Coordinates of C-alpha atoms and ligand atoms in Angstrom, one line a residue:
X1 CA 28.1 126.8 215.9
X2 CA 31.4 125.6 218.2
X3 CA 34.7 127.5 217.5
X4 CA 37.9 125.8 218.5
X5 CA 41.3 127.5 218.6
X6 CA 44.1 126.5 217.4
X7 CA 47.5 127.0 217.8
X8 CA 50.6 128.5 216.8
X9 CA 52.5 127.4 213.9
X10 CA 54.7 124.8 214.5
X11 CA 57.0 122.2 212.8
X12 CA 54.8 119.0 213.0
X13 CA 52.3 120.7 210.7
X14 CA 55.4 121.2 208.4
X15 CA 56.4 117.9 208.6
X16 CA 52.1 116.5 208.3
X17 CA 52.1 118.9 205.3
X18 CA 55.1 117.2 202.8
X19 CA 53.6 113.5 203.7
X20 CA 49.9 114.8 202.9
X21 CA 51.6 116.0 200.2
X22 CA 53.6 112.6 198.9
X23 CA 50.1 110.2 199.5
X24 CA 48.0 112.4 197.4
X25 CA 51.0 111.6 195.2
X26 CA 51.2 108.2 195.4
X27 CA 47.4 108.3 194.8
X28 CA 48.0 109.1 191.2
X29 CA 47.1 112.9 191.4
X30 CA 48.7 114.4 188.7
X31 CA 51.7 115.8 190.7
X32 CA 52.5 119.9 190.4
X33 CA 55.3 121.1 188.1
X34 CA 57.7 121.6 189.4
X35 CA 58.5 125.3 188.8
X36 CA 59.5 126.5 192.6
X37 CA 60.3 129.6 193.0
X38 CA 60.5 132.1 190.5
X39 CA 56.9 132.3 189.4
X40 CA 55.4 131.7 186.0
X41 CA 54.0 133.9 182.1
X42 CA 50.9 133.7 180.3
X43 CA 49.4 135.6 177.4
X44 CA 46.4 136.6 177.5
X45 CA 46.0 138.3 174.6
X46 CA 48.1 138.2 171.6
X47 CA 46.6 142.0 171.0
X48 CA 43.4 143.8 172.7
X49 CA 43.8 147.1 169.8
X50 CA 45.0 149.6 172.2
X51 CA 48.1 149.6 174.4
X52 CA 48.3 149.9 178.4
X53 CA 50.1 152.9 178.4
X54 CA 47.1 153.6 181.6
X55 CA 46.0 150.5 183.7
X56 CA 43.7 150.6 186.9
X57 CA 41.8 147.2 188.1
X58 CA 38.0 148.5 189.5
X59 CA 35.7 146.5 191.8
X60 CA 34.2 145.0 189.4
X61 CA 37.0 142.6 188.2
X62 CA 37.3 144.8 185.0
X63 CA 40.2 146.7 184.3
X64 CA 40.7 150.0 182.8
X65 CA 43.2 150.9 180.3
X66 CA 43.7 153.6 178.2
X67 CA 46.9 155.3 176.4
X68 CA 46.9 158.3 174.2
X69 CA 44.6 159.8 171.5
X70 CA 47.1 161.4 169.5
X71 CA 48.9 158.0 168.9
X72 CA 47.4 157.1 164.7
X73 CA 44.8 154.4 164.4
X74 CA 44.9 152.2 167.2
X75 CA 44.2 148.1 166.0
X76 CA 40.6 148.2 168.3
X77 CA 37.9 150.0 165.8
X78 CA 34.8 151.8 168.2
X79 CA 31.5 150.0 168.0
X80 CA 29.2 150.6 165.6
X81 CA 31.0 153.1 163.0
X82 CA 31.6 155.6 165.2
X83 CA 34.6 158.2 165.4
X84 CA 36.1 160.8 167.4
X85 CA 36.4 164.1 164.7
X86 CA 38.1 166.3 167.5
X87 CA 39.7 169.2 165.3
X88 CA 42.3 169.6 168.1
X89 CA 43.5 166.2 167.3
X90 CA 47.0 166.5 166.1
X91 CA 46.6 163.0 164.0
X92 CA 43.5 162.8 162.6
X93 CA 41.3 166.1 163.4
X94 CA 39.1 164.6 160.7
X95 CA 38.3 161.6 162.2
X96 CA 39.6 158.8 163.7
X97 CA 37.1 155.6 164.4
X98 CA 39.4 153.6 166.4
X99 CA 39.1 153.6 170.5
X100 CA 42.3 155.0 172.9
X101 CA 40.9 153.8 175.6
X102 CA 39.6 149.6 176.4
X103 CA 38.1 148.0 179.2
X104 CA 39.2 144.4 180.0
X105 CA 37.7 141.8 181.8
X106 CA 40.0 139.4 183.5
X107 CA 37.4 136.6 184.0
X108 CA 35.8 136.6 180.8
X109 CA 39.6 137.4 178.8
X110 CA 38.0 140.1 176.5
X111 CA 38.6 143.7 176.0
X112 CA 36.2 146.3 174.7
X113 CA 36.4 149.1 173.3
X114 CA 35.8 152.5 175.2
X115 CA 35.1 156.7 174.0
X116 CA 37.7 158.7 175.0
X117 CA 37.3 162.1 173.2
X118 CA 40.1 164.4 174.4
X119 CA 43.7 163.6 175.1
X120 CA 44.4 161.5 177.9
X121 CA 48.7 161.4 177.0
X122 CA 50.8 160.9 180.4
X123 CA 48.1 161.8 182.5
X124 CA 46.9 160.5 186.1
X125 CA 44.3 158.3 188.3
X126 CA 42.3 157.4 191.5
X127 CA 40.0 155.8 192.3
X128 CA 36.8 157.6 194.3
X129 CA 35.4 156.2 197.7
X130 CA 32.1 154.9 195.3
X131 CA 34.5 153.6 193.3
X132 CA 34.2 155.1 190.0
X133 CA 38.2 155.7 188.1
X134 CA 38.7 159.5 188.3
X135 CA 40.9 160.1 186.1
X136 CA 42.7 163.7 185.3
X137 CA 44.8 165.7 182.8
X138 CA 46.7 164.2 179.4
X139 CA 47.8 167.1 176.8
X140 CA 47.0 169.8 174.3
X141 CA 43.3 168.9 174.6
X142 CA 43.5 167.3 177.6
X143 CA 46.1 168.6 180.1
X144 CA 42.5 170.3 182.2
X145 CA 39.8 167.5 182.5
X146 CA 38.9 164.7 184.7
X147 CA 36.7 162.1 183.3
X148 CA 34.8 159.6 185.2
X149 CA 34.6 156.2 184.2
X150 CA 31.6 154.0 186.4
X151 CA 31.6 150.8 187.5
X152 CA 29.3 149.4 185.4
X153 CA 27.0 146.8 187.3
X154 CA 26.6 143.1 186.1
X155 CA 26.5 142.5 182.4
X156 CA 26.7 146.0 181.3
X157 CA 28.8 146.3 178.3
X158 CA 28.2 149.8 177.8
X159 CA 28.4 152.2 180.6
X160 CA 31.2 154.6 179.3
X161 CA 33.8 157.7 180.5
X162 CA 32.6 161.2 180.3
X163 CA 35.1 163.9 180.4
X164 CA 34.8 167.3 181.9
X165 CA 37.2 170.2 180.8
X166 CA 38.6 172.9 182.5
X167 CA 38.7 171.0 185.7
X168 CA 41.9 171.1 187.0
X169 CA 43.5 174.6 187.6
X170 CA 46.7 173.7 186.0
X171 CA 48.2 172.3 182.9
X172 CA 48.6 168.3 184.5
X173 CA 50.9 166.6 182.2
X174 CA 52.7 163.9 184.2
X175 CA 51.6 165.0 187.1
X176 CA 50.7 162.2 190.1
X177 CA 47.5 161.5 191.9
X178 CA 47.2 160.5 195.9
X179 CA 44.0 159.8 197.2
X180 CA 44.0 161.6 200.3
X181 CA 41.5 160.2 203.6
X182 CA 38.6 163.0 203.3
X183 CA 38.2 161.3 199.2
X184 CA 39.6 164.2 197.2
X185 CA 43.0 163.6 195.2
X186 CA 46.0 165.7 196.4
X187 CA 47.5 165.9 192.2
X188 CA 50.9 167.4 192.0
X189 CA 52.8 168.2 188.9
X190 CA 53.1 168.0 185.4
X191 CA 55.4 169.5 183.2
X192 CA 56.5 172.6 184.0
X193 CA 54.2 173.4 186.8
X194 CA 55.1 173.4 190.1
X195 CA 52.9 173.2 192.0
X196 CA 49.8 171.0 193.3
X197 CA 46.0 171.1 193.7
X198 CA 42.7 168.9 194.8
X199 CA 40.3 167.2 193.2
X200 CA 36.9 167.3 193.5
X201 CA 37.1 171.2 194.1
X202 CA 35.5 172.4 197.2
X203 CA 34.1 174.5 194.9
X204 CA 33.5 175.0 191.6
X205 CA 35.1 178.7 191.2
X206 CA 37.6 177.1 193.3
X207 CA 41.4 178.0 191.0
X208 CA 43.6 177.7 193.7
X209 CA 46.9 175.6 193.6
X210 CA 49.4 175.8 195.8
X211 CA 52.9 176.6 194.4
X212 CA 55.6 174.1 195.4
X213 CA 59.8 175.3 195.3
X214 CA 60.6 171.9 196.1
X215 CA 59.6 170.8 192.2
X216 CA 61.7 173.9 190.8
X217 CA 64.6 173.1 193.0
X218 CA 65.2 169.4 192.4
X219 CA 64.2 169.5 188.5
X220 CA 68.0 168.1 187.1
X221 CA 69.3 169.9 184.7
X222 CA 67.6 167.9 181.8
X223 CA 64.3 169.9 183.4
X224 CA 63.1 166.6 184.6
X225 CA 61.9 165.0 187.8
X226 CA 57.9 164.1 186.5
X227 CA 55.7 161.9 188.1
X228 CA 56.8 163.2 191.6
X229 CA 56.6 159.6 194.3
X230 CA 54.0 160.3 196.9
X231 CA 52.6 158.1 199.5
X232 CA 50.3 158.9 202.2
X233 CA 52.5 158.5 205.5
X234 CA 50.3 157.0 208.6
X235 CA 50.5 160.8 210.5
X236 CA 48.2 162.2 207.3
X237 CA 51.6 163.8 205.6
X238 CA 52.3 162.9 202.5
X239 CA 56.0 161.2 201.3
X240 CA 57.1 163.3 197.7
X241 CA 60.5 162.4 196.5
X242 CA 61.9 163.7 193.1
X243 CA 65.3 162.1 191.9
X244 CA 66.7 162.0 194.5
X245 CA 65.2 164.0 197.5
X246 CA 62.2 163.8 199.3
X247 CA 59.9 166.0 201.6
X248 CA 57.4 165.1 204.4
X249 CA 54.1 168.3 203.7
X250 CA 51.7 169.2 205.9
X251 CA 49.6 169.2 202.9
X252 CA 46.9 171.3 205.0
X253 CA 49.2 173.9 205.8
X254 CA 51.2 173.7 202.7
X255 CA 54.1 173.4 205.9
X256 CA 57.3 170.7 204.9
X257 CA 57.7 168.9 208.3
X258 CA 60.3 166.9 207.1
X259 CA 63.6 166.9 205.1
X260 CA 64.8 164.3 204.3
X261 CA 68.6 163.5 203.8
X262 CA 69.7 162.9 199.2
X263 CA 69.3 159.5 198.4
X264 CA 73.1 158.1 198.2
X265 CA 75.4 158.9 195.2
X266 CA 72.7 161.7 194.1
X267 CA 71.7 160.3 190.9
X268 CA 68.2 160.5 189.3
X269 CA 65.4 158.5 189.6
X270 CA 62.1 160.2 188.4
X271 CA 60.8 161.1 184.8
X272 CA 63.4 160.6 182.1
X273 CA 65.0 158.4 184.9
X274 CA 62.1 156.6 186.0
X275 CA 62.7 154.7 189.1
X276 CA 59.8 153.4 191.4
X277 CA 58.6 153.3 194.3
X278 CA 56.7 152.0 196.9
X279 CA 55.1 152.2 200.9
X280 CA 56.3 148.8 202.4
X281 CA 53.3 146.9 203.9
X282 CA 51.9 148.9 206.8
X283 CA 51.3 147.2 210.7
X284 CA 47.7 146.6 212.1
X285 CA 47.8 149.8 213.4
X286 CA 51.2 150.9 212.3
X287 CA 53.9 153.0 214.3
X288 CA 55.9 153.9 211.4
X289 CA 56.2 152.6 208.1
X290 CA 59.0 152.6 205.1
X291 CA 59.3 152.9 201.7
X292 CA 61.3 151.4 199.4
X293 CA 62.1 153.5 196.1
X294 CA 64.0 151.5 193.0
X295 CA 66.0 151.9 189.7
X296 CA 66.9 154.7 187.7
X297 CA 69.3 155.8 185.2
X298 CA 72.4 157.6 186.3
X299 CA 72.0 161.2 185.1
X300 CA 72.7 162.4 181.7
X301 CA 71.5 158.9 181.1
X302 CA 68.5 160.0 179.0
X303 CA 71.3 163.3 176.5
X304 CA 73.1 160.4 176.1
X305 CA 70.6 158.6 174.2
X306 CA 70.2 161.5 171.8
X307 CA 72.7 162.7 169.3
X308 CA 74.4 160.7 166.8
X309 CA 76.3 158.6 169.1
X310 CA 73.1 157.0 170.8
X311 CA 74.5 155.1 174.0
X312 CA 72.6 153.4 176.3
X313 CA 74.3 154.1 179.7
X314 CA 73.4 151.1 182.1
X315 CA 69.9 151.2 184.3
X316 CA 70.6 151.9 187.8
X317 CA 71.0 148.7 190.4
X318 CA 70.5 149.7 193.8
X319 CA 67.3 150.4 195.6
X320 CA 67.3 153.2 198.6
X321 CA 64.8 152.3 201.8
X322 CA 63.9 154.9 204.6
X323 CA 61.8 154.6 207.3
X324 CA 59.8 157.7 207.1
X325 CA 58.4 158.6 210.3
X326 CA 61.8 158.6 211.6
X327 CA 63.0 162.2 213.3
X328 CA 66.6 161.4 212.1
X329 CA 66.0 159.1 209.2
X330 CA 68.8 157.4 206.6
X331 CA 68.8 155.6 203.7
X332 CA 69.9 152.0 203.7
X333 CA 71.1 150.8 199.7
X334 CA 70.4 147.3 199.2
X335 CA 71.2 146.3 195.4
X336 CA 69.5 144.3 193.1
X337 CA 70.4 141.2 191.1
X338 CA 70.1 143.3 187.3
X339 CA 70.0 147.0 186.7
X340 CA 67.0 148.2 185.7
X341 CA 64.9 151.4 185.1
X342 CA 61.1 151.7 183.7
X343 CA 60.7 148.6 186.1
X344 CA 57.5 148.7 188.0
X345 CA 56.8 147.6 191.7
X346 CA 53.9 146.4 193.0
X347 CA 53.1 145.4 196.2
X348 CA 51.9 141.3 196.2
X349 CA 49.1 140.4 198.0
X350 CA 51.0 138.0 200.6
X351 CA 52.3 141.3 202.2
X352 CA 55.4 139.3 202.6
X353 CA 57.2 140.4 198.7
X354 CA 57.0 143.0 196.7
X355 CA 57.8 142.7 192.2
X356 CA 60.2 144.8 190.7
X357 CA 59.3 143.9 186.9
X358 CA 59.2 145.4 183.4
X359 CA 61.8 148.1 181.4
X360 CA 64.9 148.2 180.5
X361 CA 68.3 147.5 181.7
X362 CA 69.0 150.4 180.2
X363 CA 68.3 154.4 179.0
X364 CA 65.7 156.3 180.4
X365 CA 62.2 156.1 179.3
X366 CA 61.3 158.1 176.4
X367 CA 61.2 158.2 172.9
X368 CA 63.9 155.4 171.7
X369 CA 65.3 155.1 175.1
X370 CA 66.2 152.6 176.2
X371 CA 67.7 149.1 174.1
X372 CA 67.6 145.9 176.5
X373 CA 64.1 145.5 177.9
X374 CA 65.0 144.1 181.1
X375 CA 62.6 140.2 181.0
X376 CA 63.3 139.1 184.6
X377 CA 61.2 140.3 187.1
X378 CA 62.5 140.4 190.5
X379 CA 60.8 139.9 193.9
X380 CA 62.6 141.6 197.2
X381 CA 60.9 140.3 201.0
X382 CA 61.5 143.3 202.8
X383 CA 61.8 140.9 206.2
X384 CA 64.4 139.4 205.4
X385 CA 67.5 139.4 206.6
X386 CA 69.8 142.3 204.2
X387 CA 71.4 140.4 201.7
X388 CA 68.4 137.7 201.0
X389 CA 65.8 140.4 200.2
X390 CA 65.7 140.0 196.2
X391 CA 65.0 136.9 194.2
X392 CA 65.3 136.6 190.1
X393 CA 62.6 135.0 188.8
X394 CA 61.3 133.7 185.9
X395 CA 61.2 136.1 182.2
X396 CA 58.8 136.6 179.6
X397 CA 59.8 136.9 176.0
X398 CA 57.9 140.8 175.9
X399 CA 59.1 143.5 176.0
X400 CA 57.6 146.4 177.8
X401 CA 59.5 149.6 177.6
X402 CA 58.6 153.2 177.6
X403 CA 54.8 153.3 178.3
X404 CA 54.0 149.3 179.3
X405 CA 51.9 149.0 183.1
X406 CA 51.3 146.5 185.6
X407 CA 48.7 146.1 188.1
X408 CA 47.7 143.2 190.5
X409 CA 44.4 140.9 190.6
X410 CA 42.1 139.4 193.0
X411 CA 43.2 136.2 191.7
X412 CA 46.7 137.4 193.1
X413 CA 48.1 137.6 189.4
X414 CA 50.2 140.7 187.9
X415 CA 48.1 142.0 184.8
X416 CA 51.3 143.3 182.1
X417 CA 51.0 145.1 179.4
X418 CA 51.3 148.4 177.2
X419 CA 54.9 149.4 176.1
X420 CA 56.0 152.0 172.8
X421 CA 59.1 153.7 173.2
X422 CA 57.4 155.0 169.9
X423 CA 55.9 158.4 169.0
X424 CA 53.0 156.9 167.0
X425 CA 51.4 153.3 167.6
X426 CA 54.7 151.4 164.6
X427 CA 54.2 147.8 164.1
X428 CA 56.9 147.4 161.4
X429 CA 60.1 148.4 160.6
X430 CA 60.7 149.6 164.8
X431 CA 63.0 147.3 166.6
X432 CA 60.7 146.9 169.6
X433 CA 56.9 147.1 167.5
X434 CA 54.3 149.1 169.8
X435 CA 53.2 145.8 171.6
X436 CA 48.8 145.6 172.1
X437 CA 49.5 142.3 174.4
X438 CA 48.7 141.6 176.8
X439 CA 50.2 139.5 179.8
X440 CA 49.6 137.5 183.8
X441 CA 52.7 137.1 185.3
X442 CA 51.9 134.6 188.0
X443 CA 54.4 134.5 192.2
X444 CA 55.2 131.1 193.1
X445 CA 52.1 131.5 195.5
X446 CA 50.6 130.5 192.1
X447 CA 52.2 127.5 191.8
X448 CA 50.1 124.4 191.6
X449 CA 52.8 123.0 194.8
X450 CA 50.7 125.5 197.0
X451 CA 47.5 125.0 196.3
X452 CA 47.2 122.4 198.7
X453 CA 47.9 125.6 201.2
X454 CA 45.9 128.2 199.0
X455 CA 42.8 129.6 201.5
X456 CA 39.0 130.1 200.0
X457 CA 37.0 132.8 201.9
X458 CA 34.2 131.3 201.5
X459 CA 32.5 134.1 203.1
X460 CA 31.7 137.4 202.7
X461 CA 31.2 135.8 198.9
X462 CA 33.9 136.8 197.1
X463 CA 32.1 137.6 193.5
X464 CA 28.9 138.8 195.0
X465 CA 28.7 142.6 196.2
X466 CA 31.5 144.2 197.6
X467 CA 31.7 143.9 201.9
X468 CA 30.8 147.6 203.5
X469 CA 32.8 148.1 206.3
X470 CA 33.4 151.6 208.3
X471 CA 37.0 152.3 209.9
X472 CA 37.4 150.2 212.9
X473 CA 35.3 147.2 212.4
X474 CA 35.5 143.7 212.8
X475 CA 35.3 141.9 209.4
X476 CA 34.1 138.3 209.7
X477 CA 36.3 136.1 206.9
X478 CA 35.4 132.2 206.5
X479 CA 37.8 130.6 204.8
X480 CA 39.2 126.9 203.9
X481 CA 42.3 125.3 203.2
X482 CA 42.2 121.4 201.5
X483 CA 45.7 120.5 203.1
X484 CA 43.4 120.6 206.1
X485 CA 40.6 118.9 205.6
X486 CA 41.8 116.6 203.5
X487 CA 44.4 115.7 206.8
X488 CA 41.7 115.6 209.1
X489 CA 39.0 112.9 206.4
X490 CA 42.6 111.0 206.7
X491 CA 42.5 110.8 210.5
X492 CA 38.4 109.5 210.6
X493 CA 36.7 111.8 209.6
X494 CA 35.3 115.7 209.5
X495 CA 35.8 117.4 212.5
X496 CA 37.0 113.8 214.4
X497 CA 40.6 115.2 214.0
X498 CA 43.0 118.1 216.4
X499 CA 45.2 118.5 214.0
X500 CA 45.5 121.8 211.7
X501 CA 47.5 119.7 208.8
X502 CA 48.1 122.6 206.4
X503 CA 47.5 125.7 208.4
X504 CA 50.3 127.8 208.6
X505 CA 50.6 131.5 210.3
X506 CA 47.5 133.4 208.9
X507 CA 47.5 136.9 208.5
X508 CA 45.1 139.0 206.5
X509 CA 45.9 141.9 204.0
X510 CA 44.3 144.8 202.7
X511 CA 45.2 146.0 199.7
X512 CA 44.5 149.7 197.0
X513 CA 44.4 148.9 193.6
X514 CA 46.9 151.3 192.1
X515 CA 46.1 153.4 188.9
X516 CA 49.8 152.9 187.6
X517 CA 51.4 154.8 184.1
X518 CA 54.9 156.0 183.2
X519 CA 56.7 153.1 186.9
X520 CA 54.5 154.4 189.4
X521 CA 51.2 153.0 190.7
X522 CA 49.1 155.7 192.4
X523 CA 47.7 154.8 195.1
X524 CA 48.2 152.0 196.0
X525 CA 49.1 150.6 200.0
X526 CA 48.8 147.6 202.1
X527 CA 47.9 146.5 205.3
X528 CA 48.1 143.5 207.1
X529 CA 45.4 143.9 209.4
X530 CA 45.5 142.8 213.4
X531 CA 43.1 139.2 213.7
X532 CA 41.7 137.3 216.6
X533 CA 43.0 133.9 216.5
X534 CA 42.3 131.5 213.9
X535 CA 39.3 129.4 214.9
X536 CA 38.6 126.1 213.6
X537 CA 34.9 125.7 212.0
X538 CA 33.6 122.2 214.2
X539 CA 32.3 119.6 211.9
X540 CA 33.5 121.0 208.8
X541 CA 36.8 119.8 208.1
X542 CA 39.5 122.5 207.5
X543 CA 36.8 125.5 207.9
X544 CA 38.3 128.1 209.9
X545 CA 37.0 131.6 210.9
X546 CA 39.0 134.5 211.2
X547 CA 38.1 137.7 212.3
X548 CA 39.9 140.6 211.1
X549 CA 39.6 144.2 212.4
X550 CA 39.5 147.3 210.2
X551 CA 42.1 150.0 210.1
X552 CA 40.9 153.0 212.4
X553 CA 41.3 155.8 210.6
X554 CA 41.3 157.1 206.6
X555 CA 44.6 158.3 207.3
X556 CA 45.6 154.8 207.4
X557 CA 42.5 154.0 204.0
X558 CA 41.6 156.2 202.2
X559 CA 37.9 155.4 201.7
X560 CA 37.4 153.3 198.8
X561 CA 37.4 149.6 197.6
X562 CA 39.8 147.9 198.2
X563 CA 40.8 143.5 197.8
X564 CA 40.8 141.5 201.0
X565 CA 43.5 138.3 201.2
X566 CA 43.5 135.5 203.7
X567 CA 47.2 134.9 203.7
X568 CA 47.9 131.3 205.0
X569 CA 51.6 131.4 205.6
X570 CA 52.9 133.3 201.8
X571 CA 49.9 131.6 200.1
X572 CA 47.5 134.5 199.6
X573 CA 43.6 133.6 198.8
X574 CA 41.7 135.0 196.3
X575 CA 40.4 139.1 197.6
X576 CA 37.1 139.3 198.2
X577 CA 36.2 143.4 197.7
X578 CA 35.5 145.8 200.1
X579 CA 33.6 149.1 200.8
X580 CA 35.6 150.9 203.2
X581 CA 34.0 154.1 204.3
Ligands
NAG1 C1 47.6 145.9 163.8 O1 46.5 146.6 162.8 C2 47.5 146.2 161.9 C3 47.7 147.2 160.3 O2 45.4 146.4 160.8 C4 47.9 145.3 161.1 O3 49.4 145.0 160.8 C5 48.6 144.3 162.1 O4 49.4 143.2 162.2 C6 48.4 144.9 163.8 N1 49.2 144.3 165.2 C7 48.7 143.9 165.8 C8 49.6 144.2 167.2 O5 47.5 143.1 166.5
NAG2 C1 70.3 167.4 178.3 O1 70.5 168.4 177.4 C2 70.1 169.8 177.4 C3 69.9 170.0 176.0 O2 70.9 170.1 175.4 C4 71.1 170.6 178.3 O3 70.5 171.7 178.6 C5 71.4 170.1 179.6 O4 72.2 170.5 180.5 C6 72.2 168.6 179.1 N1 72.0 167.7 180.7 C7 72.6 166.9 181.4 C8 72.7 166.5 182.0 O5 74.1 166.9 180.2
NAG3 C1 57.9 153.5 162.3 O1 59.1 153.8 162.7 C2 59.9 153.5 161.4 C3 61.3 154.0 162.0 O2 61.9 155.0 162.4 C4 59.6 155.3 160.2 O3 60.3 154.8 159.3 C5 58.3 154.6 159.8 O4 57.2 156.0 159.6 C6 57.5 155.0 161.6 N1 56.0 154.1 161.2 C7 54.3 155.6 161.9 C8 53.4 154.3 161.7 O5 54.8 155.8 162.8

């Protein structure tokens, strides 16, 4: 096979594409809906029967969803007349025949009930290097549990959770997990837990926890700084943020190696003043890493929602951005188009955009503690110039308040679900009933007007087994771009033209799917891979090869399953699953 080099981006190609689109239109192909920027919402399911408080996509393209077991009856029956009889259950100790967890099959758009015995309320999770979901903690009888959900193969519709009691040393309710380069989870915090531990334990008799005064010091008067924001930095240390302060922790030596300045204003940004946070996309062989923290609620907001007056204070409109690898780091403040608390931040697979989605414009996290949903997501473009980074998107009509979540799917859509600000499932007589629906938000890159630019990965197979790769290895990706195929056909047959209309700058990204709950997408990570020059496959119009080099170390990309996307300009392909170890 002969490969030809393709030159970089140029204006001629954009012009060619416009002409091509014009021709396609004249030729009777239906015009794309002119929605332009703003994205699209779609209701996938009116009710899957459980509320998506926690969500994790696995590499079988199924999303594991669960809420809490002591919410009363859900709207999804356990199969075969099965009931959960758990004497420690607080609401239905005599038996609950409904499910509190479900597995959602993305392609089939169906959910099936899963069985979970102990309480998973406000817990945390990590995908283990073997691809299974390891969920930790919860409440009541679930405080110290670890539960594993395997990746069911093929048509398997029966696999389910397995649970292990006393797997953790401390009670972990509202804790955060971060996967480490050795594949273990670092588990930090939780209510009245000023410590961290690791899971799995090297030795089952290991009951060590490491005390962490920082968590005690950063509690605000409302006692809270739950679900700390944790990101694995490129030097192997952990960036840990709570409320308005942050440190860099060498967890191997339990040493604080850097203390960051207080985030301006001092307003709290962790539960219940829940903002959100991401580690921004990493470049190939990165020498710097940046963190973005957005939204939250002013100090005192939670208290204000209680008592007779019930005041819902407007949420924070600010984001703070900081180079966590700088020797003298400083926060840079930016302002969002709207106030937001309980938002979620999801890195989009083109590596150029961050979605800020869900949540409220006032109040805080907690029962009945917000009154105005923020229906419109915002896209943040980290590489645009300051002042030109935020763009408000199309609004949904579904409130996504406390206990809502969102995850990125392999096809580039965001799966949005949950919202239950009530102490039980409550479908009536309340302003914001418990939401059992699932929606998809399709960012602008999925607009039909981008179809001709959208790369399609041909190999490795997008639907086959995950490609197995090692650190530093090269991955050859073959992909096609419809626009360039058509253009070349018009110019007199496959392979005859020298043009590459429709092919813009090609990049390859690698994304760790997140465990999302309570406004935090744990373990979320996006890396740009180093790519060699894109080469056209001779004889196959519009088909190209690009060779991508995997990250060099497990510090950059902890072992496990990632989605890899080919990105043409700003338009990502559907991803493929890759297993790195
Ligand atoms: C849930 O079930 C209740 C009781 O059967 C019913 O009234 C309600 O409409 C259902 N809600 C949803 C959102 O499916
Ligand atoms: C909120 O209320 C608690 C309990 O009444 C009180 O201890 C705390 O100081 C209050 N916090 C703020 C920020 O007002
Ligand atoms: C739902 O909320 C209303 C209003 O607070 C309350 O009266 C009702 O008891 C709640 N229902 C359940 C099932 O908790």
